[in-house]
PDB file of C-alpha atoms and ligand atoms in Angstrom:
ATOM      1  CA  MET A 230     -10.172  24.732   3.015  1.00 41.00           C
ATOM      2  CA  THR A 231     -13.707  23.234   2.876  1.00 43.00           C
ATOM      3  CA  ASP A 232     -14.844  20.147   4.755  1.00 45.00           C
ATOM      4  CA  ASN A 233     -11.677  18.482   6.297  1.00 47.00           C
ATOM      5  CA  LYS A 234     -11.938  15.382   8.379  1.00 53.00           C
ATOM      6  CA  ILE A 235      -8.850  16.295  10.630  1.00 56.00           C
ATOM      7  CA  THR A 236     -10.455  18.788  13.182  1.00 58.00           C
ATOM      8  CA  ASN A 237      -7.141  20.181  14.224  1.00 64.00           C
ATOM      9  CA  LEU A 238      -5.276  19.806  10.883  1.00 62.00           C
ATOM     10  CA  ASP A 239      -2.549  22.512  11.695  1.00 67.00           C
ATOM     11  CA  ASP A 240      -1.711  20.689  14.639  1.00 68.00           C
ATOM     12  CA  TRP A 241      -1.642  17.450  12.525  1.00 61.00           C
ATOM     13  CA  LYS A 242       0.798  18.995  10.073  1.00 63.00           C
ATOM     14  CA  LYS A 243       2.975  20.661  12.778  1.00 60.00           C
ATOM     15  CA  LEU A 244       3.804  17.156  13.767  1.00 65.00           C
ATOM     16  CA  GLN A 245       4.914  16.299  10.352  1.00 75.00           C
ATOM     17  CA  ASN A 246       2.216  13.519  10.037  1.00 91.00           C
ATOM     18  CA  ASP A 247       1.313  11.921   6.905  1.00 96.00           C
ATOM     19  CA  TYR A 248      -1.912  12.933   5.014  1.00 96.00           C
ATOM     20  CA  ILE A 249      -3.843  12.805   1.912  1.00 97.00           C
ATOM     21  CA  VAL A 250      -5.771  15.494   0.080  1.00 97.00           C
ATOM     22  CA  ARG A 251      -8.492  14.554  -2.205  1.00 97.00           C
ATOM     23  CA  ALA A 252      -9.721  16.980  -4.760  1.00 98.00           C
ATOM     24  CA  THR A 253     -11.862  17.489  -7.852  1.00 98.00           C
ATOM     25  CA  ALA A 254     -11.473  19.753 -10.800  1.00 98.00           C
ATOM     26  CA  ALA A 255     -13.075  20.770 -14.129  1.00 97.00           C
ATOM     27  CA  ASN A 256     -16.645  20.159 -12.814  1.00 96.00           C
ATOM     28  CA  GLY A 257     -15.882  16.738 -11.341  1.00 97.00           C
ATOM     29  CA  THR A 258     -14.259  15.547 -14.764  1.00 98.00           C
ATOM     30  CA  VAL A 259     -10.862  15.262 -13.023  1.00 98.00           C
ATOM     31  CA  ARG A 260     -10.261  13.731  -9.559  1.00 97.00           C
ATOM     32  CA  ALA A 261      -7.021  14.029  -7.757  1.00 98.00           C
ATOM     33  CA  PHE A 262      -5.185  12.674  -4.787  1.00 98.00           C
ATOM     34  CA  ALA A 263      -1.939  13.876  -3.240  1.00 98.00           C
ATOM     35  CA  ALA A 264      -0.178  12.565  -0.363  1.00 98.00           C
ATOM     36  CA  TYR A 265       2.616  13.216   2.006  1.00 97.00           C
ATOM     37  CA  THR A 266       4.039   9.981   3.396  1.00 98.00           C
ATOM     38  CA  LYS A 267       7.598  10.581   4.948  1.00 97.00           C
ATOM     39  CA  LYS A 268       6.452   9.204   8.331  1.00 97.00           C
ATOM     40  CA  MET A 269       4.877   5.959   7.034  1.00 97.00           C
ATOM     41  CA  VAL A 270       7.895   5.325   4.670  1.00 98.00           C
ATOM     42  CA  SER A 271      10.361   5.991   7.412  1.00 98.00           C
ATOM     43  CA  GLU A 272       8.480   3.610   9.704  1.00 97.00           C
ATOM     44  CA  ALA A 273       8.574   0.956   7.015  1.00 98.00           C
ATOM     45  CA  LYS A 274      12.167   1.423   6.458  1.00 98.00           C
ATOM     46  CA  GLU A 275      12.896   0.907  10.254  1.00 97.00           C
ATOM     47  CA  THR A 276      10.524  -1.992  10.488  1.00 97.00           C
ATOM     48  CA  HIS A 277      11.979  -3.905   7.607  1.00 98.00           C
ATOM     49  CA  HIS A 278      15.763  -2.529   7.573  1.00 98.00           C
ATOM     50  CA  THR A 279      15.417  -1.797   3.942  1.00 98.00           C
ATOM     51  CA  SER A 280      18.363  -0.817   1.944  1.00 98.00           C
ATOM     52  CA  PRO A 281      17.831   2.568   0.095  1.00 97.00           C
ATOM     53  CA  VAL A 282      16.614   1.123  -3.183  1.00 98.00           C
ATOM     54  CA  ALA A 283      14.404  -1.179  -1.297  1.00 98.00           C
ATOM     55  CA  THR A 284      13.095   1.792   0.711  1.00 98.00           C
ATOM     56  CA  ALA A 285      12.267   3.703  -2.321  1.00 98.00           C
ATOM     57  CA  ALA A 286      10.546   0.760  -4.104  1.00 98.00           C
ATOM     58  CA  LEU A 287       8.613  -0.032  -0.939  1.00 98.00           C
ATOM     59  CA  GLY A 288       7.824   3.635  -0.235  1.00 98.00           C
ATOM     60  CA  ARG A 289       6.456   4.284  -3.647  1.00 98.00           C
ATOM     61  CA  LEU A 290       3.990   1.404  -3.474  1.00 98.00           C
ATOM     62  CA  LEU A 291       2.918   2.513   0.068  1.00 98.00           C
ATOM     63  CA  THR A 292       2.331   6.062  -0.964  1.00 98.00           C
ATOM     64  CA  ALA A 293       0.166   4.800  -3.993  1.00 98.00           C
ATOM     65  CA  GLY A 294      -1.557   2.234  -1.666  1.00 98.00           C
ATOM     66  CA  ALA A 295      -2.611   4.909   0.594  1.00 98.00           C
ATOM     67  CA  MET A 296      -4.039   7.026  -2.064  1.00 98.00           C
ATOM     68  CA  MET A 297      -5.887   4.107  -3.690  1.00 98.00           C
ATOM     69  CA  GLY A 298      -6.884   2.813  -0.287  1.00 97.00           C
ATOM     70  CA  VAL A 299      -9.009   5.947   0.173  1.00 95.00           C
ATOM     71  CA  MET A 300     -10.658   5.410  -3.312  1.00 94.00           C
ATOM     72  CA  LEU A 301     -12.417   2.311  -1.793  1.00 93.00           C
ATOM     73  CA  LYS A 302     -16.113   2.587  -0.802  1.00 85.00           C
ATOM     74  CA  GLY A 303     -16.686   0.785   2.289  1.00 82.00           C
ATOM     75  CA  ASP A 304     -15.164   0.780   5.699  1.00 82.00           C
ATOM     76  CA  GLY A 305     -14.249  -2.967   5.686  1.00 86.00           C
ATOM     77  CA  ASP A 306     -12.799  -2.615   2.182  1.00 93.00           C
ATOM     78  CA  LEU A 307      -9.198  -3.861   1.509  1.00 95.00           C
ATOM     79  CA  LEU A 308      -6.770  -3.050  -1.271  1.00 97.00           C
ATOM     80  CA  THR A 309      -3.957  -5.373  -1.816  1.00 97.00           C
ATOM     81  CA  MET A 310      -1.255  -4.815  -4.363  1.00 98.00           C
ATOM     82  CA  THR A 311       1.630  -7.239  -5.134  1.00 98.00           C
ATOM     83  CA  ILE A 312       4.470  -6.693  -7.350  1.00 98.00           C
ATOM     84  CA  LYS A 313       6.447  -9.842  -8.600  1.00 98.00           C
ATOM     85  CA  GLY A 314       9.526  -9.166 -10.504  1.00 98.00           C
ATOM     86  CA  ASP A 315      12.715 -11.046 -11.696  1.00 98.00           C
ATOM     87  CA  GLY A 316      15.016  -8.469 -10.195  1.00 98.00           C
ATOM     88  CA  PRO A 317      17.040  -8.852  -6.888  1.00 98.00           C
ATOM     89  CA  LEU A 318      14.256  -7.124  -4.823  1.00 98.00           C
ATOM     90  CA  ALA A 319      11.930 -10.310  -6.006  1.00 98.00           C
ATOM     91  CA  GLY A 320       8.716  -8.304  -5.224  1.00 98.00           C
ATOM     92  CA  GLU A 321       6.592  -6.469  -2.530  1.00 98.00           C
ATOM     93  CA  THR A 322       3.056  -6.560  -1.264  1.00 98.00           C
ATOM     94  CA  VAL A 323       1.240  -3.379   0.185  1.00 98.00           C
ATOM     95  CA  THR A 324      -2.235  -3.637   1.690  1.00 97.00           C
ATOM     96  CA  ALA A 325      -4.475  -0.525   2.331  1.00 98.00           C
ATOM     97  CA  ASN A 326      -7.922   0.244   3.712  1.00 96.00           C
ATOM     98  CA  ALA A 327     -10.310   2.986   3.293  1.00 95.00           C
ATOM     99  CA  ASN A 328      -9.206   4.769   6.670  1.00 94.00           C
ATOM    100  CA  GLY A 329      -5.489   5.438   5.198  1.00 95.00           C
ATOM    101  CA  GLU A 330      -4.083   2.629   7.101  1.00 97.00           C
ATOM    102  CA  VAL A 331      -1.278   1.038   5.027  1.00 98.00           C
ATOM    103  CA  LYS A 332       1.226  -1.650   5.528  1.00 98.00           C
ATOM    104  CA  GLY A 333       3.810  -3.424   3.211  1.00 98.00           C
ATOM    105  CA  PHE A 334       7.016  -5.257   2.864  1.00 98.00           C
ATOM    106  CA  VAL A 335       9.691  -6.212   0.345  1.00 98.00           C
ATOM    107  CA  TYR A 336      10.584  -9.742  -0.319  1.00 98.00           C
ATOM    108  CA  ASN A 337      14.166  -8.967  -0.343  1.00 98.00           C
ATOM    109  CA  PRO A 338      14.957  -5.864   1.871  1.00 97.00           C
ATOM    110  CA  ASP A 339      18.689  -6.043   1.343  1.00 97.00           C
ATOM    111  CA  VAL A 340      19.182  -5.044  -2.286  1.00 97.00           C
ATOM    112  CA  TRP A 341      22.263  -3.225  -3.214  1.00 96.00           C
ATOM    113  CA  ILE A 342      22.626  -2.084  -6.911  1.00 94.00           C
ATOM    114  CA  PRO A 343      24.250   0.711  -8.518  1.00 93.00           C
ATOM    115  CA  LEU A 344      22.458   4.025  -8.974  1.00 93.00           C
ATOM    116  CA  LYS A 345      20.602   4.707 -12.283  1.00 90.00           C
ATOM    117  CA  ARG A 346      22.331   8.043 -12.349  1.00 88.00           C
ATOM    118  CA  ALA A 347      23.546  10.472  -9.802  1.00 83.00           C
ATOM    119  CA  GLY A 348      21.124  10.664  -7.014  1.00 83.00           C
ATOM    120  CA  LYS A 349      18.797   8.260  -8.636  1.00 91.00           C
ATOM    121  CA  LEU A 350      18.000   4.943  -7.087  1.00 95.00           C
ATOM    122  CA  ASP A 351      17.367   2.153  -9.643  1.00 97.00           C
ATOM    123  CA  VAL A 352      14.095   0.879  -8.488  1.00 97.00           C
ATOM    124  CA  GLY A 353      13.153  -0.360 -12.006  1.00 97.00           C
ATOM    125  CA  GLY A 354      16.296  -2.441 -11.824  1.00 97.00           C
ATOM    126  CA  ALA A 355      15.716  -3.743  -8.280  1.00 98.00           C
ATOM    127  CA  VAL A 356      12.269  -4.924  -9.411  1.00 98.00           C
ATOM    128  CA  GLY A 357      13.011  -6.239 -12.893  1.00 98.00           C
ATOM    129  CA  ARG A 358      10.395  -7.549 -15.104  1.00 98.00           C
ATOM    130  CA  GLY A 359       7.070  -9.212 -13.923  1.00 98.00           C
ATOM    131  CA  THR A 360       3.608  -8.436 -12.871  1.00 98.00           C
ATOM    132  CA  LEU A 361       1.529  -6.183 -10.640  1.00 98.00           C
ATOM    133  CA  THR A 362      -1.628  -7.558  -9.143  1.00 98.00           C
ATOM    134  CA  VAL A 363      -4.276  -5.423  -7.699  1.00 98.00           C
ATOM    135  CA  ILE A 364      -7.010  -7.098  -5.457  1.00 97.00           C
ATOM    136  CA  ARG A 365      -9.920  -5.046  -4.111  1.00 94.00           C
ATOM    137  CA  ASP A 366     -11.754  -6.789  -1.529  1.00 92.00           C
ATOM    138  CA  GLN A 367     -15.151  -5.440  -1.028  1.00 84.00           C
ATOM    139  CA  GLY A 368     -17.120  -7.033   1.818  1.00 77.00           C
ATOM    140  CA  MET A 369     -19.758  -9.263   0.648  1.00 73.00           C
ATOM    141  CA  ARG A 370     -19.093  -9.025  -2.969  1.00 78.00           C
ATOM    142  CA  GLU A 371     -16.677 -10.947  -4.984  1.00 85.00           C
ATOM    143  CA  PRO A 372     -13.101  -9.591  -4.768  1.00 89.00           C
ATOM    144  CA  TYR A 373     -12.069  -7.744  -7.885  1.00 90.00           C
ATOM    145  CA  SER A 374      -8.620  -8.883  -9.073  1.00 95.00           C
ATOM    146  CA  SER A 375      -6.527  -7.509 -12.070  1.00 97.00           C
ATOM    147  CA  GLN A 376      -3.020  -8.200 -13.066  1.00 97.00           C
ATOM    148  CA  VAL A 377      -0.918  -6.195 -15.515  1.00 98.00           C
ATOM    149  CA  GLU A 378       2.700  -6.765 -16.771  1.00 98.00           C
ATOM    150  CA  LEU A 379       5.195  -4.402 -15.413  1.00 98.00           C
ATOM    151  CA  GLN A 380       6.163  -1.556 -17.807  1.00 98.00           C
ATOM    152  CA  THR A 381       9.264  -0.311 -16.136  1.00 97.00           C
ATOM    153  CA  GLY A 382       9.242  -1.435 -12.523  1.00 97.00           C
ATOM    154  CA  GLU A 383       9.508   2.178 -11.496  1.00 97.00           C
ATOM    155  CA  ILE A 384       6.034   1.583  -9.903  1.00 98.00           C
ATOM    156  CA  ALA A 385       4.515   4.978 -11.032  1.00 97.00           C
ATOM    157  CA  ASP A 386       4.527   4.002 -14.676  1.00 96.00           C
ATOM    158  CA  ASP A 387       3.143   0.513 -14.084  1.00 98.00           C
ATOM    159  CA  LEU A 388       0.212   2.022 -12.008  1.00 98.00           C
ATOM    160  CA  THR A 389      -0.368   4.516 -14.782  1.00 98.00           C
ATOM    161  CA  TYR A 390      -0.604   1.518 -17.107  1.00 98.00           C
ATOM    162  CA  TYR A 391      -2.739  -0.419 -14.692  1.00 98.00           C
ATOM    163  CA  PHE A 392      -5.383   2.298 -14.309  1.00 98.00           C
ATOM    164  CA  VAL A 393      -5.932   2.763 -18.153  1.00 97.00           C
ATOM    165  CA  THR A 394      -5.936  -1.023 -19.096  1.00 97.00           C
ATOM    166  CA  SER A 395      -7.621  -2.537 -16.099  1.00 96.00           C
ATOM    167  CA  GLU A 396      -9.942   0.271 -14.865  1.00 95.00           C
ATOM    168  CA  GLN A 397     -10.190   2.157 -18.210  1.00 96.00           C
ATOM    169  CA  VAL A 398      -9.417   5.381 -16.186  1.00 97.00           C
ATOM    170  CA  PRO A 399      -6.668   7.324 -17.852  1.00 97.00           C
ATOM    171  CA  SER A 400      -4.381   8.592 -14.907  1.00 98.00           C
ATOM    172  CA  SER A 401      -1.233  10.276 -14.145  1.00 97.00           C
ATOM    173  CA  VAL A 402       0.626   8.937 -11.286  1.00 98.00           C
ATOM    174  CA  GLY A 403       3.634  10.512  -9.475  1.00 97.00           C
ATOM    175  CA  LEU A 404       5.405   8.815  -6.652  1.00 98.00           C
ATOM    176  CA  GLY A 405       8.791   9.972  -5.026  1.00 97.00           C
ATOM    177  CA  VAL A 406      10.889   8.665  -2.312  1.00 97.00           C
ATOM    178  CA  LEU A 407      14.046  10.506  -1.531  1.00 97.00           C
ATOM    179  CA  VAL A 408      16.613   8.517   0.742  1.00 96.00           C
ATOM    180  CA  ASP A 409      19.196  10.699   2.351  1.00 95.00           C
ATOM    181  CA  THR A 410      23.067   9.852   2.320  1.00 93.00           C
ATOM    182  CA  ASP A 411      22.725   8.464   5.996  1.00 95.00           C
ATOM    183  CA  GLN A 412      19.705   6.043   4.382  1.00 96.00           C
ATOM    184  CA  THR A 413      16.948   7.931   6.366  1.00 97.00           C
ATOM    185  CA  VAL A 414      13.983   8.919   4.534  1.00 97.00           C
ATOM    186  CA  ARG A 415      14.326  12.624   3.503  1.00 96.00           C
ATOM    187  CA  GLN A 416      11.054  13.046   1.441  1.00 96.00           C
ATOM    188  CA  ALA A 417       8.144  10.782   0.426  1.00 98.00           C
ATOM    189  CA  GLY A 418       4.892  11.561  -1.316  1.00 98.00           C
ATOM    190  CA  GLY A 419       3.009  11.419  -4.511  1.00 98.00           C
ATOM    191  CA  PHE A 420      -0.053  12.352  -6.548  1.00 98.00           C
ATOM    192  CA  ILE A 421      -2.843  10.540  -8.726  1.00 98.00           C
ATOM    193  CA  ILE A 422      -4.782  12.543 -11.374  1.00 98.00           C
ATOM    194  CA  GLN A 423      -7.581  10.819 -13.001  1.00 98.00           C
ATOM    195  CA  LEU A 424      -9.852  11.794 -16.029  1.00 98.00           C
ATOM    196  CA  MET A 425     -13.439  10.821 -15.475  1.00 97.00           C
ATOM    197  CA  PRO A 426     -16.065  10.268 -18.285  1.00 95.00           C
ATOM    198  CA  GLY A 427     -17.037  13.490 -20.008  1.00 96.00           C
ATOM    199  CA  VAL A 428     -13.828  15.234 -19.647  1.00 97.00           C
ATOM    200  CA  GLU A 429     -13.239  17.993 -22.182  1.00 97.00           C
ATOM    201  CA  ASP A 430     -10.135  18.038 -24.656  1.00 97.00           C
ATOM    202  CA  GLU A 431      -9.556  21.524 -23.412  1.00 97.00           C
ATOM    203  CA  THR A 432      -9.228  20.238 -19.805  1.00 97.00           C
ATOM    204  CA  ILE A 433      -7.006  17.354 -21.081  1.00 97.00           C
ATOM    205  CA  ASP A 434      -4.661  19.760 -22.825  1.00 97.00           C
ATOM    206  CA  LYS A 435      -4.257  22.149 -19.915  1.00 97.00           C
ATOM    207  CA  LEU A 436      -3.499  19.227 -17.553  1.00 97.00           C
ATOM    208  CA  GLU A 437      -0.869  17.975 -19.948  1.00 96.00           C
ATOM    209  CA  ALA A 438       0.826  21.274 -20.069  1.00 97.00           C
ATOM    210  CA  ASN A 439       0.687  21.537 -16.367  1.00 96.00           C
ATOM    211  CA  LEU A 440       2.302  18.079 -16.166  1.00 96.00           C
ATOM    212  CA  LYS A 441       5.200  19.194 -18.331  1.00 95.00           C
ATOM    213  CA  ASN A 442       5.912  21.996 -16.136  1.00 91.00           C
ATOM    214  CA  VAL A 443       6.464  20.020 -13.014  1.00 87.00           C
ATOM    215  CA  ASN A 444       9.574  18.220 -12.136  1.00 84.00           C
ATOM    216  CA  SER A 445       9.628  15.017 -10.042  1.00 92.00           C
ATOM    217  CA  VAL A 446       7.664  14.604  -6.861  1.00 96.00           C
ATOM    218  CA  THR A 447      10.795  14.472  -4.864  1.00 95.00           C
ATOM    219  CA  ASP A 448      11.755  17.879  -6.402  1.00 95.00           C
ATOM    220  CA  MET A 449       8.397  19.311  -5.466  1.00 96.00           C
ATOM    221  CA  LEU A 450       8.733  17.957  -1.823  1.00 95.00           C
ATOM    222  CA  GLU A 451      12.435  19.190  -1.565  1.00 94.00           C
ATOM    223  CA  LYS A 452      11.055  22.558  -2.302  1.00 94.00           C
ATOM    224  CA  GLY A 453       8.657  22.270   0.685  1.00 92.00           C
ATOM    225  CA  MET A 454       5.609  21.950  -1.373  1.00 94.00           C
ATOM    226  CA  THR A 455       2.634  20.458   0.542  1.00 94.00           C
ATOM    227  CA  PRO A 456       0.256  18.049  -1.035  1.00 96.00           C
ATOM    228  CA  GLU A 457      -2.176  21.002  -1.445  1.00 96.00           C
ATOM    229  CA  GLU A 458       0.343  22.887  -3.370  1.00 96.00           C
ATOM    230  CA  ILE A 459       1.163  20.090  -5.341  1.00 97.00           C
ATOM    231  CA  LEU A 460      -2.364  19.738  -6.546  1.00 97.00           C
ATOM    232  CA  GLU A 461      -2.522  23.434  -6.898  1.00 97.00           C
ATOM    233  CA  SER A 462       0.470  23.191  -9.471  1.00 96.00           C
ATOM    234  CA  LEU A 463      -1.130  20.266 -11.272  1.00 97.00           C
ATOM    235  CA  ILE A 464      -4.886  21.272 -11.383  1.00 97.00           C
ATOM    236  CA  GLY A 465      -5.068  24.911  -9.915  1.00 97.00           C
ATOM    237  CA  ASN A 466      -6.037  26.367 -13.151  1.00 96.00           C
ATOM    238  CA  LEU A 467      -8.803  23.815 -13.767  1.00 97.00           C
ATOM    239  CA  GLY A 468     -11.162  24.943 -11.118  1.00 96.00           C
ATOM    240  CA  MET A 469      -9.746  22.827  -8.324  1.00 97.00           C
ATOM    241  CA  GLU A 470     -11.844  22.152  -5.404  1.00 97.00           C
ATOM    242  CA  ILE A 471     -10.236  20.341  -2.158  1.00 97.00           C
ATOM    243  CA  LEU A 472     -12.763  17.812  -1.036  1.00 97.00           C
ATOM    244  CA  ASP A 473     -11.109  16.563   2.137  1.00 94.00           C
ATOM    245  CA  THR A 474      -7.845  15.955   3.949  1.00 94.00           C
ATOM    246  CA  LEU A 475      -7.240  12.438   5.636  1.00 94.00           C
ATOM    247  CA  PRO A 476      -4.538  11.207   7.830  1.00 95.00           C
ATOM    248  CA  THR A 477      -2.678   8.208   6.795  1.00 96.00           C
ATOM    249  CA  SER A 478      -0.254   6.015   8.402  1.00 97.00           C
ATOM    250  CA  PHE A 479       1.713   2.762   8.508  1.00 97.00           C
ATOM    251  CA  LYS A 480      -0.277   0.405  10.606  1.00 96.00           C
ATOM    252  CA  CYS A 481      -0.466  -3.312  11.001  1.00 96.00           C
ATOM    253  CA  ASN A 482      -3.685  -4.946  12.494  1.00 91.00           C
ATOM    254  CA  CYS A 483      -2.255  -8.422  13.165  1.00 94.00           C
ATOM    255  CA  SER A 484      -2.953 -10.141  16.402  1.00 94.00           C
ATOM    256  CA  ARG A 485      -2.596 -13.442  18.095  1.00 91.00           C
ATOM    257  CA  GLU A 486      -5.788 -14.581  17.175  1.00 89.00           C
ATOM    258  CA  ARG A 487      -5.367 -13.813  13.569  1.00 88.00           C
ATOM    259  CA  VAL A 488      -1.877 -15.619  13.650  1.00 88.00           C
ATOM    260  CA  SER A 489      -3.222 -18.558  15.491  1.00 87.00           C
ATOM    261  CA  LYS A 490      -5.578 -18.980  12.280  1.00 86.00           C
ATOM    262  CA  VAL A 491      -2.473 -19.365  10.210  1.00 85.00           C
ATOM    263  CA  LEU A 492      -1.459 -22.194  12.480  1.00 86.00           C
ATOM    264  CA  LEU A 493      -4.707 -23.840  12.081  1.00 84.00           C
ATOM    265  CA  SER A 494      -4.620 -23.375   8.337  1.00 84.00           C
ATOM    266  CA  LEU A 495      -1.382 -25.464   8.410  1.00 84.00           C
ATOM    267  CA  GLY A 496      -3.667 -28.543   8.856  1.00 84.00           C
ATOM    268  CA  GLU A 497      -3.838 -31.023  11.615  1.00 88.00           C
ATOM    269  CA  LYS A 498      -1.010 -33.312  10.388  1.00 90.00           C
ATOM    270  CA  GLU A 499       1.443 -30.467  10.323  1.00 89.00           C
ATOM    271  CA  LEU A 500       0.324 -29.150  13.625  1.00 90.00           C
ATOM    272  CA  GLN A 501       0.581 -32.586  15.180  1.00 93.00           C
ATOM    273  CA  GLU A 502       4.143 -32.748  14.005  1.00 93.00           C
ATOM    274  CA  MET A 503       5.097 -29.423  15.419  1.00 91.00           C
ATOM    275  CA  ILE A 504       3.480 -30.748  18.661  1.00 94.00           C
ATOM    276  CA  ASP A 505       5.491 -33.852  18.584  1.00 95.00           C
ATOM    277  CA  GLU A 506       8.741 -31.869  18.349  1.00 94.00           C
ATOM    278  CA  GLY A 507       7.899 -30.336  21.702  1.00 93.00           C
ATOM    279  CA  LYS A 508       9.234 -27.000  20.732  1.00 91.00           C
ATOM    280  CA  PRO A 509       7.144 -23.676  20.744  1.00 93.00           C
ATOM    281  CA  ALA A 510       6.255 -22.414  17.403  1.00 91.00           C
ATOM    282  CA  GLU A 511       7.385 -18.859  16.394  1.00 92.00           C
ATOM    283  CA  LEU A 512       5.309 -16.927  13.672  1.00 91.00           C
ATOM    284  CA  LYS A 513       6.404 -13.673  12.184  1.00 92.00           C
ATOM    285  CA  CYS A 514       4.051 -11.141  10.833  1.00 93.00           C
ATOM    286  CA  HIS A 515       5.556 -10.158   7.210  1.00 93.00           C
ATOM    287  CA  PHE A 516       4.034  -6.704   7.594  1.00 96.00           C
ATOM    288  CA  CYS A 517       5.295  -5.480  10.796  1.00 95.00           C
ATOM    289  CA  GLU A 518       7.811  -8.236  11.870  1.00 95.00           C
ATOM    290  CA  LYS A 519       6.205  -8.796  15.115  1.00 95.00           C
ATOM    291  CA  THR A 520       6.740 -12.442  16.233  1.00 94.00           C
ATOM    292  CA  TYR A 521       4.169 -14.489  18.075  1.00 95.00           C
ATOM    293  CA  THR A 522       5.158 -17.557  20.095  1.00 94.00           C
ATOM    294  CA  PHE A 523       2.798 -20.392  20.565  1.00 94.00           C
ATOM    295  CA  SER A 524       3.782 -22.841  23.265  1.00 94.00           C
ATOM    296  CA  VAL A 525       3.032 -26.573  22.929  1.00 94.00           C
ATOM    297  CA  GLU A 526      -0.003 -26.440  25.103  1.00 94.00           C
ATOM    298  CA  GLU A 527      -1.348 -23.640  22.880  1.00 92.00           C
ATOM    299  CA  MET A 528      -0.786 -25.567  19.674  1.00 92.00           C
ATOM    300  CA  LYS A 529      -2.508 -28.723  21.291  1.00 92.00           C
ATOM    301  CA  THR A 530      -5.588 -26.351  22.015  1.00 90.00           C
ATOM    302  CA  ILE A 531      -5.585 -25.116  18.487  1.00 88.00           C
ATOM    303  CA  LEU A 532      -5.176 -28.604  17.178  1.00 89.00           C
ATOM    304  CA  GLN A 533      -8.191 -29.727  19.331  1.00 88.00           C
ATOM    305  CA  ALA A 534     -10.208 -26.652  17.999  1.00 83.00           C
ATOM    306  CA  ALA A 535      -9.441 -27.960  14.364  1.00 79.00           C
ATOM    307  CA  LYS A 536     -10.626 -31.276  15.250  1.00 82.00           C
ATOM    308  CA  VAL A 537     -13.822 -30.038  16.725  1.00 80.00           C
ATOM    309  CA  THR A 538     -14.432 -27.801  13.486  1.00 75.00           C
ATOM    310  CA  ARG A 539     -13.753 -30.809  11.094  1.00 74.00           C
ATOM    311  CA  LEU A 540     -16.105 -32.985  13.212  1.00 71.00           C
ATOM    312  CA  SER A 541     -18.772 -30.550  13.377  1.00 67.00           C
ATOM    313  CA  ARG A 542     -18.574 -30.033   9.542  1.00 63.00           C
ATOM    314  CA  HIS A 543     -18.857 -33.664   9.123  1.00 59.00           C
ATOM    315  CA  ASN A 544     -21.941 -33.781  11.240  1.00 52.00           C
ATOM    316  CA  ILE A 545     -23.654 -31.107   9.156  1.00 50.00           C
ATOM    317  CA  ILE A 546     -22.767 -33.065   6.061  1.00 45.00           C
ATOM    318  CA  ASP A 547     -24.294 -36.154   7.644  1.00 43.00           C
ATOM    319  CA  ILE A 548     -27.533 -34.423   8.566  1.00 43.00           C
ATOM    320  CA  ASP A 549     -27.754 -32.963   4.947  1.00 40.00           C
ATOM    321  CA  SER A 550     -27.164 -36.176   3.270  1.00 35.00           C
TER     322      SER A 550
HETATM  323 ZN1   ZN B 606       1.771  -7.470  11.851  1.00 94.22          ZN
END
């Protein structure tokens, strides 16, 4: 392995931690990502108490989010993907940053629908028809936002379609979450292979042949294949070069301060009503289910801050006009 960002990578792997491998091939005309995400998906399942099909739906989007997050350029950049569908799951949201930190939730975690076929969870059936929205928040610049129609609701297909139509980058996306009979996460991972400008026809032919030879991602993971080995099977004969290996994990960065801003955003009238009720307010973070309680006294302080902010804004306008 060449330059990797985890100094004690072997130790990291022994702990069965999640990680992403980034590679290129065919003189840079192919770029590739593969990820092992069992821990992240297990944590999401434990946090949100998802049914098996909801675990698979969330796990697939989390895995894609992890890989797409590390495609971001800057440290403060943020990727948000939202799927909205007319199926019983209703939808899901995943957010990822460039450091491999990912979080997400499904709108209805308690979905129970028949299997698509023996051993195959019906993620497409749970999601239904709808849209996939991808937003990339890139610091100072205007956020980039794009929406596509869901193709199958199986997520990998939808992302493949998104990459080619919205980003004009032909891609192959494979995502797999295998839920065990006891509902725990047995395997989770995925890959994204992308064709860059200048790619030769011969490279595309070889890649297509390689893709035909591989089974599902969960099959590869069940065989014990690592992300490196998955990439080897997909682009190994195209002059693959592994660029780096990055840790990835389920992580929420919510805090009292951030949540208090949500209270503030409710507006003065609503805040006053909550204060008048005389009961503490409870706000739950959708991403990690952590509950924040604000006492009446704290709400009064927040309301006061809101008023001061409004007044100071008025003053600025007065001075300007
Ligand atoms: Zn949170």
